[in-house]
Short mmCIF file of C-alpha atoms in Angstrom, two decimals:
data_model
loop_
_atom_site.label_atom_id
_atom_site.label_comp_id
_atom_site.label_asym_id
_atom_site.label_seq_id
_atom_site.Cartn_x
_atom_site.Cartn_y
_atom_site.Cartn_z
CA MET D 86 -29.66 -15.94 29.60
CA ALA D 87 -32.01 -17.26 31.83
CA ALA D 88 -34.30 -20.31 31.39
CA ILE D 89 -37.13 -19.69 29.50
CA THR D 90 -40.05 -22.06 31.47
CA ALA D 91 -43.18 -23.25 30.21
CA SER D 92 -44.81 -21.41 33.38
CA MET D 93 -43.05 -18.10 32.37
CA VAL D 94 -44.78 -18.27 29.14
CA ALA D 95 -48.16 -19.12 30.43
CA GLU D 96 -48.51 -16.10 32.56
CA LEU D 97 -46.93 -13.55 29.72
CA ARG D 98 -49.65 -15.28 27.58
CA ALA D 99 -52.86 -15.14 30.26
CA LYS D 100 -51.38 -11.13 30.20
CA THR D 101 -50.91 -10.55 26.84
CA ASP D 102 -53.42 -12.86 24.74
CA ALA D 103 -50.83 -12.39 22.63
CA PRO D 104 -49.42 -15.97 20.46
CA MET D 105 -47.71 -18.45 22.35
CA MET D 106 -44.44 -18.57 20.51
CA GLU D 107 -44.93 -14.85 19.98
CA CYS D 108 -44.16 -14.46 24.22
CA LYS D 109 -41.34 -17.31 24.49
CA LYS D 110 -39.58 -15.11 21.12
CA ALA D 111 -40.51 -11.85 23.55
CA LEU D 112 -39.06 -13.63 26.75
CA THR D 113 -36.44 -14.72 25.05
CA GLU D 114 -35.14 -11.85 23.52
CA ALA D 115 -35.83 -10.09 27.46
CA ASP D 116 -34.34 -12.09 28.60
CA GLY D 117 -36.94 -13.54 31.34
CA ASP D 118 -37.42 -9.70 31.98
CA MET D 119 -41.56 -10.21 32.23
CA VAL D 120 -42.14 -6.79 31.63
CA LYS D 121 -39.14 -5.85 28.56
CA ALA D 122 -41.48 -8.89 27.79
CA GLU D 123 -45.05 -7.72 27.53
CA GLU D 124 -43.60 -4.05 26.22
CA LEU D 125 -41.76 -6.11 23.59
CA LEU D 126 -45.30 -7.63 22.90
CA ARG D 127 -46.92 -4.28 23.23
CA VAL D 128 -44.78 -2.89 19.89
CA LYS D 129 -44.41 -5.60 18.36
CA LEU D 130 -48.36 -6.85 17.91
CA GLY D 131 -49.47 -3.91 18.73
CA THR D 132 -50.22 -3.06 15.10
CA LYS D 133 -52.04 -6.19 14.95
CA ALA D 134 -54.14 -5.84 17.44
CA GLY D 135 -55.30 -2.21 15.56
CA LYS D 136 -56.00 -3.95 12.23
CA ALA D 137 -58.22 -6.35 13.79
CA ALA D 138 -60.05 -3.47 16.00
CA SER D 139 -60.65 -1.91 12.65
CA ARG D 140 -62.08 -4.75 10.13
CA VAL D 141 -65.35 -4.07 9.62
CA THR D 142 -68.48 -7.14 10.70
CA ALA D 143 -70.67 -6.88 8.61
CA GLU D 144 -72.75 -10.56 8.88
CA GLY D 145 -73.65 -11.81 12.30
CA VAL D 146 -77.70 -12.92 13.46
CA VAL D 147 -80.07 -11.02 15.57
CA THR D 148 -81.23 -13.38 18.47
CA ALA D 149 -84.67 -12.53 20.92
CA SER D 150 -86.05 -14.02 24.13
CA ILE D 151 -88.69 -13.40 25.51
CA GLU D 152 -88.87 -15.44 29.42
CA GLY D 153 -92.27 -13.99 31.22
CA ALA D 154 -92.79 -9.71 31.32
CA THR D 155 -88.94 -9.73 30.48
CA GLY D 156 -87.24 -10.14 26.70
CA ALA D 157 -84.34 -9.59 25.37
CA MET D 158 -82.70 -8.86 22.06
CA LEU D 159 -79.52 -9.16 20.61
CA GLU D 160 -77.22 -8.82 17.41
CA VAL D 161 -73.94 -10.49 17.38
CA ASN D 162 -71.80 -9.81 14.65
CA CYS D 163 -68.86 -11.41 12.94
CA GLU D 164 -66.66 -11.10 9.24
CA THR D 165 -68.30 -13.71 7.13
CA ASP D 166 -71.36 -15.21 6.03
CA PHE D 167 -69.72 -18.47 7.22
CA VAL D 168 -69.64 -17.94 11.03
CA THR D 169 -73.44 -17.47 10.89
CA LYS D 170 -74.16 -20.54 9.50
CA ASN D 171 -72.13 -22.07 12.23
CA ASP D 172 -74.28 -24.71 14.78
CA SER D 173 -71.75 -23.24 17.73
CA PHE D 174 -71.97 -19.65 16.66
CA LEU D 175 -76.18 -19.40 16.45
CA ALA D 176 -75.97 -21.56 19.79
CA MET D 177 -74.18 -18.90 21.70
CA ALA D 178 -76.42 -15.79 20.55
CA GLN D 179 -79.33 -17.65 21.64
CA ALA D 180 -77.38 -19.08 24.92
CA ALA D 181 -76.08 -14.31 25.10
CA ALA D 182 -79.95 -13.54 24.48
#
């Protein structure tokens, strides 16, 4: 059994954007084989990613920015109205516009 290091977990997480513990479990199951671990994660977490992609984002904000003769309007959506009231979310939307 290959020793699973923190750097291996970090590398797999960077490649797949999967949760850290899921990466560690996949590497352990794959006996340290990075390619096999990626495949295991894709099979295991593929349905979760699909579920997240299909959720409705019915809430959000519209922000506008005018600078000189140039303007931009941006719609940023989220799942809940709680997020739309969050100062960080509003600041991000304004900065993006």
